[in-house]
C-alpha positions as semicolon CSV with decimal commas, in nm:
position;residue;x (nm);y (nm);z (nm)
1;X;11,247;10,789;9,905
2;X;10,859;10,747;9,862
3;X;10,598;10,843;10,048
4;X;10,190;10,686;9,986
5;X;10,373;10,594;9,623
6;X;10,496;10,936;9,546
7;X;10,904;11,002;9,513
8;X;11,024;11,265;9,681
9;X;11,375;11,440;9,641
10;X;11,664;11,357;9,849
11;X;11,884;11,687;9,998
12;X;12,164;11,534;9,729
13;X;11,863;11,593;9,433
14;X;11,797;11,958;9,623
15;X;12,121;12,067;9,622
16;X;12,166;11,975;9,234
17;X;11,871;12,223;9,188
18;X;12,021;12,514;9,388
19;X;12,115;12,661;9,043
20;X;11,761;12,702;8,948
21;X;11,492;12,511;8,736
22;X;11,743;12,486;8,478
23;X;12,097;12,320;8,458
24;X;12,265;12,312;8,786
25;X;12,471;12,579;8,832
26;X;12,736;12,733;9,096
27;X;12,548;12,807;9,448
28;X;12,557;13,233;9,468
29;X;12,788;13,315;9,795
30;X;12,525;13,416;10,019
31;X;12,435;13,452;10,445
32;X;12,260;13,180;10,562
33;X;11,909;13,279;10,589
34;X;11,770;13,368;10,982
35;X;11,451;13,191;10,883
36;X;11,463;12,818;10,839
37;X;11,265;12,536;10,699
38;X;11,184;12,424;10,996
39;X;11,009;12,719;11,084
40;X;10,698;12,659;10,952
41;X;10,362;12,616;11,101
42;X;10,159;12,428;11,005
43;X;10,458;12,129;10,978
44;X;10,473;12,061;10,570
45;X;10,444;11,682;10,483
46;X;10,803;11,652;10,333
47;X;11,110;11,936;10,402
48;X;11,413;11,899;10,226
49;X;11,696;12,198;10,296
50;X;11,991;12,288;10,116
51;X;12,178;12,349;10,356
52;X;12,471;12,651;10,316
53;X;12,216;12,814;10,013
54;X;11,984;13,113;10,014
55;X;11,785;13,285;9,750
56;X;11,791;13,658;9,712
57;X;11,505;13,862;9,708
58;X;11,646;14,172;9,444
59;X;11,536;14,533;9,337
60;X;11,556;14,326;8,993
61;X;11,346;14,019;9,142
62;X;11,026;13,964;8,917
63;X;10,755;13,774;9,002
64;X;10,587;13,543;8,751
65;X;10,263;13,330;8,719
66;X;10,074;13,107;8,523
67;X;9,969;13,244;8,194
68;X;9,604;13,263;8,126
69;X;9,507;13,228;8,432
70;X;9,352;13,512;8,667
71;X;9,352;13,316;8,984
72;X;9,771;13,290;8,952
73;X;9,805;13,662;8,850
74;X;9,560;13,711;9,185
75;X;9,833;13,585;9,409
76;X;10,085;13,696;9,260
77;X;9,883;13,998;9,279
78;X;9,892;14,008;9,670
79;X;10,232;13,829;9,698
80;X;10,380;14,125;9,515
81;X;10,196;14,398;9,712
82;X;10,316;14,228;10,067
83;X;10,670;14,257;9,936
84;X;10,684;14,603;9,778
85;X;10,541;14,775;10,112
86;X;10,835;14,605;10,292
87;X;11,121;14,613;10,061
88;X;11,021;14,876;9,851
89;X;11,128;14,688;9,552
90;X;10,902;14,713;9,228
91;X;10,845;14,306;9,211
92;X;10,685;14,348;8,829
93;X;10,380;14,081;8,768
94;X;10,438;13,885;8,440
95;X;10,304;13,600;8,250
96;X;10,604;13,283;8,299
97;X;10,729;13,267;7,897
98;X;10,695;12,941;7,708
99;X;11,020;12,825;7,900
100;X;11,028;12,780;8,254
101;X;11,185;13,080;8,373
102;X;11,515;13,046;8,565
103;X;11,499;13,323;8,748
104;X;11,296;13,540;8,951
105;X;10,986;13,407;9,159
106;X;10,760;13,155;8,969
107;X;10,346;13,081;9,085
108;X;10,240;12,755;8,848
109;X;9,963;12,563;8,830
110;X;10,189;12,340;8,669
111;X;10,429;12,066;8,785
112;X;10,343;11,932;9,124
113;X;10,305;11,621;9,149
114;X;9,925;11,440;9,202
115;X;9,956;11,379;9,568
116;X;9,925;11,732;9,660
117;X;9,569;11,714;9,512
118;X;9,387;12,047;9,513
119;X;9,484;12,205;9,830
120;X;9,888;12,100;9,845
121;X;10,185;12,228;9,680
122;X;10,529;12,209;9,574
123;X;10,833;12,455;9,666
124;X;11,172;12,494;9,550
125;X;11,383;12,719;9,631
126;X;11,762;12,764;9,465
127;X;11,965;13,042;9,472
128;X;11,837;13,172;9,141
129;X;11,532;13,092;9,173
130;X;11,197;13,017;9,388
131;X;10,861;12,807;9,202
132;X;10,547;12,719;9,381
133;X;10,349;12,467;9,186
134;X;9,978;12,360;9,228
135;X;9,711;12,183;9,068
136;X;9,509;12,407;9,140
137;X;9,490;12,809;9,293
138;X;9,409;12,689;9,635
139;X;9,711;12,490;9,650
140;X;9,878;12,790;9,507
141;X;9,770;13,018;9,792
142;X;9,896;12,783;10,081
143;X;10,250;12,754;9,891
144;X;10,288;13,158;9,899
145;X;10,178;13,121;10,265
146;X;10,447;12,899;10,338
147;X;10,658;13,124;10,097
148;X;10,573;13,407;10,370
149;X;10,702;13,243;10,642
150;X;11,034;13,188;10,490
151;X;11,097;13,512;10,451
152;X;11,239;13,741;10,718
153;X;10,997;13,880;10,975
154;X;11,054;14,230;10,829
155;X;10,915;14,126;10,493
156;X;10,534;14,178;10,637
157;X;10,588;14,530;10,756
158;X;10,380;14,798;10,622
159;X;10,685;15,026;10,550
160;X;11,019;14,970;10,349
161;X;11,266;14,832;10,544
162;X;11,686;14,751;10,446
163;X;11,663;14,388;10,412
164;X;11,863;14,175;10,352
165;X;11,539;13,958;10,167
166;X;11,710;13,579;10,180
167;X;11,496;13,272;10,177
168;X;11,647;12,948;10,289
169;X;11,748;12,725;10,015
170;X;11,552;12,340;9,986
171;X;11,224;12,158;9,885
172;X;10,849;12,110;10,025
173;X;10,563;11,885;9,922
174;X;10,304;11,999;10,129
175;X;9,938;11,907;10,130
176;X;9,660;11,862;10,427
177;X;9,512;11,613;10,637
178;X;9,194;11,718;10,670
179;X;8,961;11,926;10,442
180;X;8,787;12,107;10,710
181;X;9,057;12,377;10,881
182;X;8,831;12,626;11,054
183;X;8,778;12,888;11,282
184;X;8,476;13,034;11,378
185;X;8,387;13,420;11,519
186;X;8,093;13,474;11,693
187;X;7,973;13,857;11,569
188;X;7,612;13,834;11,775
189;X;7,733;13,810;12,150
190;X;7,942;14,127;12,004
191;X;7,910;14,307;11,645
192;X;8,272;14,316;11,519
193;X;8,289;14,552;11,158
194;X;8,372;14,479;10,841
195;X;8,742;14,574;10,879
196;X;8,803;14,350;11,197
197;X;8,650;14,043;11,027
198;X;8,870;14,105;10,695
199;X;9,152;14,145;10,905
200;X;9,043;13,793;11,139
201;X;9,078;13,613;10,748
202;X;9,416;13,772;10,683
203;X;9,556;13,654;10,949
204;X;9,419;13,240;10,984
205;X;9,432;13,268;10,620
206;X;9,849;13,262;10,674
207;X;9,825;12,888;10,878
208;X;9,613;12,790;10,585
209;X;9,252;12,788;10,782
210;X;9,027;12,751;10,432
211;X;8,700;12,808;10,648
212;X;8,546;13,100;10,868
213;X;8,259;13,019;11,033
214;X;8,074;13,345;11,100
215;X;7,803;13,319;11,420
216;X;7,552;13,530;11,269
217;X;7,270;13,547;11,568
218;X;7,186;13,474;11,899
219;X;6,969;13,565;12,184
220;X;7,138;13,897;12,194
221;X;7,170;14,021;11,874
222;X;7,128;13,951;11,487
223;X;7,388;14,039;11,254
224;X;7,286;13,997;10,852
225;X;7,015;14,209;10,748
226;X;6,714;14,017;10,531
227;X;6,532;14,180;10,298
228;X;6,241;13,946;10,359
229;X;6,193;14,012;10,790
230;X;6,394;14,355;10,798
231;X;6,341;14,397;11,181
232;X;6,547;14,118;11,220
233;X;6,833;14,330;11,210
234;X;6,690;14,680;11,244
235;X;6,592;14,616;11,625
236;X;6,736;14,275;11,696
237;X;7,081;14,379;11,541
238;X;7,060;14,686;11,808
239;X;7,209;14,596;12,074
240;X;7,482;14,337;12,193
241;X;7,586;14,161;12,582
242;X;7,593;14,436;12,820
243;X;7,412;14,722;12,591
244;X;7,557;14,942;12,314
245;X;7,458;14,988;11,950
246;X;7,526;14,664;11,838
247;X;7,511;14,633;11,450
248;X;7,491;14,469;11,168
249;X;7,632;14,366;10,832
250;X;7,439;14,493;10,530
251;X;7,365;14,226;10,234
252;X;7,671;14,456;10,007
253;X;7,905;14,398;10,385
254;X;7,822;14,021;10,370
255;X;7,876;14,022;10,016
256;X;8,239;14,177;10,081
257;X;8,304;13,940;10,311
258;X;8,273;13,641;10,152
259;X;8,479;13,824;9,873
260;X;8,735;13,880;10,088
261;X;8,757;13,512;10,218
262;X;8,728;13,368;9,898
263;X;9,051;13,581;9,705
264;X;9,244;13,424;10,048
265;X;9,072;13,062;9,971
266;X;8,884;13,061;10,262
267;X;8,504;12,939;10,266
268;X;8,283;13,177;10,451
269;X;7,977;12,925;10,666
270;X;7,736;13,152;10,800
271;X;7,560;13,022;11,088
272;X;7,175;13,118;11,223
273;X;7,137;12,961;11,539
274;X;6,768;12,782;11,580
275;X;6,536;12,636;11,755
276;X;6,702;12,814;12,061
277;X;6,961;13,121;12,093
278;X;6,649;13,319;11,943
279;X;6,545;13,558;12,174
280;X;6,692;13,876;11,904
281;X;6,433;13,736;11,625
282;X;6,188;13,664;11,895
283;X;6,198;13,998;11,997
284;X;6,200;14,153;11,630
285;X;5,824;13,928;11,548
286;X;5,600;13,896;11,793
287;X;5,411;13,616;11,555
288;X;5,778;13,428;11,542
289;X;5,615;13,331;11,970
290;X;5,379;13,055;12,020
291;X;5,186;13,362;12,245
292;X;5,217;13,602;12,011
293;X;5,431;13,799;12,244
294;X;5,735;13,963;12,232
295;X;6,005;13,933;12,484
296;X;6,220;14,239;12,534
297;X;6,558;14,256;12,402
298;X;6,849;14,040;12,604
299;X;7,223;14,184;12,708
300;X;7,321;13,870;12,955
301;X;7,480;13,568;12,880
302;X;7,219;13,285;12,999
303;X;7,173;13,089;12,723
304;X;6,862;12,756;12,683
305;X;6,555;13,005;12,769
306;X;6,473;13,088;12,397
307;X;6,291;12,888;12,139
308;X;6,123;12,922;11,797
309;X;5,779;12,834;11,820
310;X;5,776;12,469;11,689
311;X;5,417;12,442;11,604
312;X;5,364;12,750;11,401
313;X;5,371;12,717;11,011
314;X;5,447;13,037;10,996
315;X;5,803;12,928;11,150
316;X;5,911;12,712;10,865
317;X;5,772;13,026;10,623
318;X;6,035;13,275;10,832
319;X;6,336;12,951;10,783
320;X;6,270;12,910;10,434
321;X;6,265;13,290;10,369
322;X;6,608;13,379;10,621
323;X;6,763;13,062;10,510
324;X;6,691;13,129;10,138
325;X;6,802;13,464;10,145
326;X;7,160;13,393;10,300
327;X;7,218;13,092;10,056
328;X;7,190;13,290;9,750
329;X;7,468;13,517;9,943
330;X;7,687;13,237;10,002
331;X;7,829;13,061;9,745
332;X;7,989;12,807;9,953
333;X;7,836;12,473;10,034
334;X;7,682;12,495;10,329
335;X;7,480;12,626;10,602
336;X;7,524;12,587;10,989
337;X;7,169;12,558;11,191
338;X;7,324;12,569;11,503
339;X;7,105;12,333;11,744
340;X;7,295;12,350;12,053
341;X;7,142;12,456;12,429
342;X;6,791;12,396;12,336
343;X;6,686;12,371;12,653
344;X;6,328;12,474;12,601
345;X;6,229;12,284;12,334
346;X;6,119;11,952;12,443
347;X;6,294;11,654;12,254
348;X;5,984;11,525;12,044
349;X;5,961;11,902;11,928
350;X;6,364;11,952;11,879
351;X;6,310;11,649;11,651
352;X;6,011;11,765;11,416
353;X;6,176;12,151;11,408
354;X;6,525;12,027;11,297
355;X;6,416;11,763;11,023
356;X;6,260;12,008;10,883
357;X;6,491;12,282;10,910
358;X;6,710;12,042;10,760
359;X;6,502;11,975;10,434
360;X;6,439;12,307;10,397
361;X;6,850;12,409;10,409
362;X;6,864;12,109;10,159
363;X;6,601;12,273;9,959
364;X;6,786;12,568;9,890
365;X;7,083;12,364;9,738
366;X;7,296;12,378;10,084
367;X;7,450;12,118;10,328
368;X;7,370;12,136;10,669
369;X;7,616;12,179;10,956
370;X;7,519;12,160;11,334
371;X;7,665;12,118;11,647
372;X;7,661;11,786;11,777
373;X;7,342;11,830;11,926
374;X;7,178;11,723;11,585
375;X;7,285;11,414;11,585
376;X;6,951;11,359;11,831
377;X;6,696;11,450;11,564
378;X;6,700;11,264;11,232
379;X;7,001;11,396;11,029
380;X;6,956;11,406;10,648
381;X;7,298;11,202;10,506
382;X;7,474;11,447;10,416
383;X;7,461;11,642;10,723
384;X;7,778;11,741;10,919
385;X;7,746;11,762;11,307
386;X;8,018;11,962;11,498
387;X;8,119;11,819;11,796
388;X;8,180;12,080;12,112
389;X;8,151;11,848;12,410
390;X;8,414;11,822;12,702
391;X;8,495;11,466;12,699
392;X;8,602;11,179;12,470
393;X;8,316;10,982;12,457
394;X;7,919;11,063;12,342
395;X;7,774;10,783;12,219
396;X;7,535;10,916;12,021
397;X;7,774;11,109;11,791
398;X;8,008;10,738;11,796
399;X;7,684;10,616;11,591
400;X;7,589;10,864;11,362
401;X;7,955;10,900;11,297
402;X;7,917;10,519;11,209
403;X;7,611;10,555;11,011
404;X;7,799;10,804;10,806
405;X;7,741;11,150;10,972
406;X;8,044;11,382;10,940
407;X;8,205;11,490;11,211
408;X;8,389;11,860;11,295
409;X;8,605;11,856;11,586
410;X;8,571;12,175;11,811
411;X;8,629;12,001;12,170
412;X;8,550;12,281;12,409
413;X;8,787;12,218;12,630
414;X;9,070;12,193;12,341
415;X;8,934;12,445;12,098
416;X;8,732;12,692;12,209
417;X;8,977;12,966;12,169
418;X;8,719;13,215;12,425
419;X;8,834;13,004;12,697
420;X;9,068;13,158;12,965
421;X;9,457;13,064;12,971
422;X;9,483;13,069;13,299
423;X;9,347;13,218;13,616
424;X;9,509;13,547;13,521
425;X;9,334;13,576;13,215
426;X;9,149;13,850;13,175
427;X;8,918;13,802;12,890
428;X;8,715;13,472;12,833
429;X;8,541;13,193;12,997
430;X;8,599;12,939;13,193
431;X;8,400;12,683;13,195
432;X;8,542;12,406;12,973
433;X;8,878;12,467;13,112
434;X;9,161;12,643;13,085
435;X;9,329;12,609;12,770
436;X;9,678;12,694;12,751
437;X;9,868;12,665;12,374
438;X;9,991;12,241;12,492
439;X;9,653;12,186;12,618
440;X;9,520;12,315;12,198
441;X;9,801;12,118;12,042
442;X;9,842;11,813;12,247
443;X;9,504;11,604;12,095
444;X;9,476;11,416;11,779
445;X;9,163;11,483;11,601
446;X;9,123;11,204;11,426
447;X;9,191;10,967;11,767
448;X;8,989;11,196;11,997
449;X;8,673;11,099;12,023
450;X;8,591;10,703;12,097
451;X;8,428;10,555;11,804
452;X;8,465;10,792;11,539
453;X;8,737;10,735;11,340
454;X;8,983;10,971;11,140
455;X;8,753;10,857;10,772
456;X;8,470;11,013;10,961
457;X;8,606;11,334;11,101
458;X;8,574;11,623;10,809
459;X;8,868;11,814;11,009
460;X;8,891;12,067;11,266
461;X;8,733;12,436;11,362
462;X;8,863;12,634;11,691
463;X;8,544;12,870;11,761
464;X;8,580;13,187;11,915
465;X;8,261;13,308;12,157
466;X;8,251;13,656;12,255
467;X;8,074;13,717;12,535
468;X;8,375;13,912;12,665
469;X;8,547;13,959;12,359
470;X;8,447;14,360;12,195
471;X;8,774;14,403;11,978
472;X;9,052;14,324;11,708
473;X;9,271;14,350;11,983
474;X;9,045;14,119;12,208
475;X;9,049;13,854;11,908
476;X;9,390;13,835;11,832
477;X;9,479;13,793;12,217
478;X;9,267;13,479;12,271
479;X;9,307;13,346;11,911
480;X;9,711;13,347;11,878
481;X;9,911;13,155;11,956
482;X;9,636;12,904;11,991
483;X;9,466;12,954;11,667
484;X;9,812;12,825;11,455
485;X;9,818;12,501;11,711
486;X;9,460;12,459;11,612
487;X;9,576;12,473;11,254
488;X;9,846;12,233;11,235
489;X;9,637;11,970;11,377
490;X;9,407;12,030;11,078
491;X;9,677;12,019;10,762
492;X;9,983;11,854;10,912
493;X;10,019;11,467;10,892
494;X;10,002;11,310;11,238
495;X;10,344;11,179;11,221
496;X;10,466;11,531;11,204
497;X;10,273;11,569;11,558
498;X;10,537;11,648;11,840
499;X;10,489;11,957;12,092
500;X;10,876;12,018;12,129
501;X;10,909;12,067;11,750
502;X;10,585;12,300;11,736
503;X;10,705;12,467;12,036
504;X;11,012;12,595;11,816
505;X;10,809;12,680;11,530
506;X;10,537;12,873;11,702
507;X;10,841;13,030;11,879
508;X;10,979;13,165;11,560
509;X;10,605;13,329;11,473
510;X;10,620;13,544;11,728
511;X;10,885;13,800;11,619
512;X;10,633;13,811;11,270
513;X;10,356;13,839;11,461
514;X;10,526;14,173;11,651
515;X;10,559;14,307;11,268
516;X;10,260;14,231;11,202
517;X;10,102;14,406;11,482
518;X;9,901;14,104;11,611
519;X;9,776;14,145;11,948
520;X;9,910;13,837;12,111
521;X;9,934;13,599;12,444
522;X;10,289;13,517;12,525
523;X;10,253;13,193;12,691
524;X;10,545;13,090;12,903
525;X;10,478;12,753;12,709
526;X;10,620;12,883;12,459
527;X;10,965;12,941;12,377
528;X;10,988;13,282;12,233
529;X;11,326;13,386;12,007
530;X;11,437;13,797;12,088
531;X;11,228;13,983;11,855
532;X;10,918;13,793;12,004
């Protein structure tokens, strides 16, 4: 069989390999594995199982990787510390000899074939044996993720546990849809540490999200300190919606951060909100207000009363300094300007202060991101808007979309992971809608919006306001399991689109997510397994 001119392998090809990577040999006697193929969220692109076979996981299992190459011996690296906590096995790291090894657990960037391109990857699992192969480390990562989730719940607990460690049997070519798969965490409504943020990546990093898009200030609070306007985060990173200390991330935190995200292939988009959502830097510089006067500190939740001062010089000075600061931070491509709810900046203003907030982001080697609203000031080429609206139609984003703008799909009322399940719900909003998990799976990004096309949609990003959100605990409960639906529709083909089949395989996440300790909603959508 053939799919967009590559061949795939039949089950009769996949059970010939069930011996190894090697001659076929004799299937091991073995349980059928608990955890099937078709467990897996996001859907892969092609699933083969062998049915009746399962691979061991041994106290003599190695695990090895690519030679010469750091990035393999990385994931292996973390693959191998998941595993050792929970089986208490001693899973050795070693460079794959000249010969493909027929044994043990193989990580290659070697092998897969060109249509999984640099994000996909390959997986074969016999009964002696288990290869992931990539083109490239990325591709790598989102194999062992998939890897993961073959594996027995138990396998991600943070204390040794009997086993058995069986993995079904089969093949996957995997690879994604779209190259934008993002969530977003707003840290200025609340501050949320270091550790919670690291922990947010862990856990979208495992439905193969490759972008965190970090909501760095706001009217009530700033969150990245700048070595250029230190107040900005001395006073306007003190405080947060309805008081307390607030905080902020220190240039070294930041630094971590994006670390973090990138050993887990995730792309870390730091976002300063402007012309409006400025009241914290308002407040921090007087001279930042047309009047020269500094409004107090905000707690609330209004939002469209704030604005940088449009006609001051010495505004583009403070954007070129900020902006210039945080892009030598962030090695990733680009920089989100925000743009939304600028209520009091008039239009002819909102126009002159984001074309050049714009060149100057451009200026410092970065491409821009908005919201949508951007699309209603001149928008360099490159430029990506992000569309947040309620319905499936806004003409203006239809025609820059058509003109070649870029489009993000965050549809509030499908994505906005803040937003209330139901009336019960205690934390979040409400008012885009309640969102239940069907209502965040059951839309088609690149069909969503009338006149822009799936060529013109860069992919998908389920944001995550906090205005009521203070906690780990808080985030987990309104991202999952919404934040996995969001996924799928981001790296699995359309074709593999179908709400009873997802419904299954979010099911089966549940009793990993209990091992896991995640913090999440059990939506009677969903049909949970025991364990769950």
């Amino acid at each position: 069989m053939t799919i967009g001119g590559v061949r795939l392998l039949t089950t009769t090809v996949i059970l010939a390999l069930t011996g190894g990577w090697g001659a076929p040999t004799a299937p091991a006697a073995a349980q059928a594995s608990s955890v099937s193929f078709t467990s897996v969220v996001p859907a892969p692109v092609v699933t083969a199982p062998a049915s009746g076979f399962t691979h061991q996981i041994t106290a003599t299992t190695t695990i090895y990787t690519e030679p010469g190459s750091p990035a393999a011996a990385q994931i292996a690296g973390q693959l191998a510390a998941l595993l050792r906590r929970s089986t208490g096995y001693t899973l050795p790291v070693v460079e794959a000899p000249s010969t493909t090894p027929t044994d043990g657990i193989a990580l290659l960037l070697s092998g897969a074939p060109p249509a999984a391109g640099s994000e996909g990857y390959q997986l074969d699992v016999s009964a002696a044996s288990i290869a992931v192969r990539a083109n490239q480390p990325a591709g790598l990562f989102a194999g062992v993720q998939t890897l993961r989730q073959l594996l027995p719940p138990a396998a991600e607990s943070a204390t040794a546990q009997p086993g058995p460690w069986e993995i079904a049997a089969g093949h996957i070519l995997d690879y994604p849809r779209f190259s934008h798969r993002g969530a977003m965490l707003d840290v200025a409504r609340h501050f949320l540490p270091v550790p919670v943020v690291e922990r947010y990546i862990d856990e979208i990093a495992l439905y193969k999200v490759n972008r965190l898009h970090l909501h760095l200030s706001d009217d009530q609070g700033w969150r990245i300190a700048v070595n250029s306007w230190p107040n900005l985060a001395v006073y306007g990173g003190s405080t947060q919606v309805g008081g307390g200390t607030g905080g902020y991330y220190t240039q070294d935190e930041y630094r971590q951060i994006v670390a973090y995200a990138a050993a887990r292939y995730v792309m870390i988009i730091p976002e300063i909100d402007m012309p409006g959502h400025t009241n914290a830097a308002l407040a921090s510089y007087a001279d930042l207000n047309c009047d020269g006067v500094a409004p107090k500190l905000y707690t609330g939740t209004r939002v469209g009363f704030s604005s940088l001062c449009v006609s001051k010089e010495l505004t583009y000075t403070f954007l070129d300094q900020v902006l210039g600061e945080i892009a030598g931070l962030t090695p990733g491509a680009y920089l989100h300007i925000g743009g939304d709810e600028a209520s009091s900046t008039t239009a002819t203003d909102y126009s002159t202060f984001m074309n050049r907030a714009q060149q100057i982001v451009a200026a410092h080697g970065k491409t821009v991101v908005g919201w949508h609203d951007v699309v209603h000031a001149p928008a360099l080429p490159s430029t990506v808007a992000q569309y947040w609206g309620t319905t499936t139609a806004d003409a203006a984003v239809a025609t820059a979309a058509q003109n070649g703008t870029k489009i993000i799909m965050s549809p509030a009322n499908r994505a906005y992971l803040d937003m209330k399940y139901n009336s019960r719900t205690k934390l979040g909003q409400r008012w885009a809608g309640f969102i239940d998990v069907q209502d965040a799976y059951g839309w088609d990004p690149g069909a969503y919006l009338s006149g822009v096309g799936e060529t013109s949609v860069l992919g998908v990003e389920a944001p995550l306001w906090t205005e009521t959100i203070q906690s780990l605990a808080d985030v987990e409960y309104m991202a999952f399991p919404r934040l996995p639906a969001i996924a799928e529709l981001g790296w699995s083909p359309a074709s593999t689109h179908d709400w009873t089949s997802f419904n299954q395989r979010l099911g089966a996440q549940g009793p990993r997510w209990r091992v896991m300790g995640i913090n999440y909603y059990h939506s009677t959508q969903v049909s949970w397994p025991t364990g769950a």
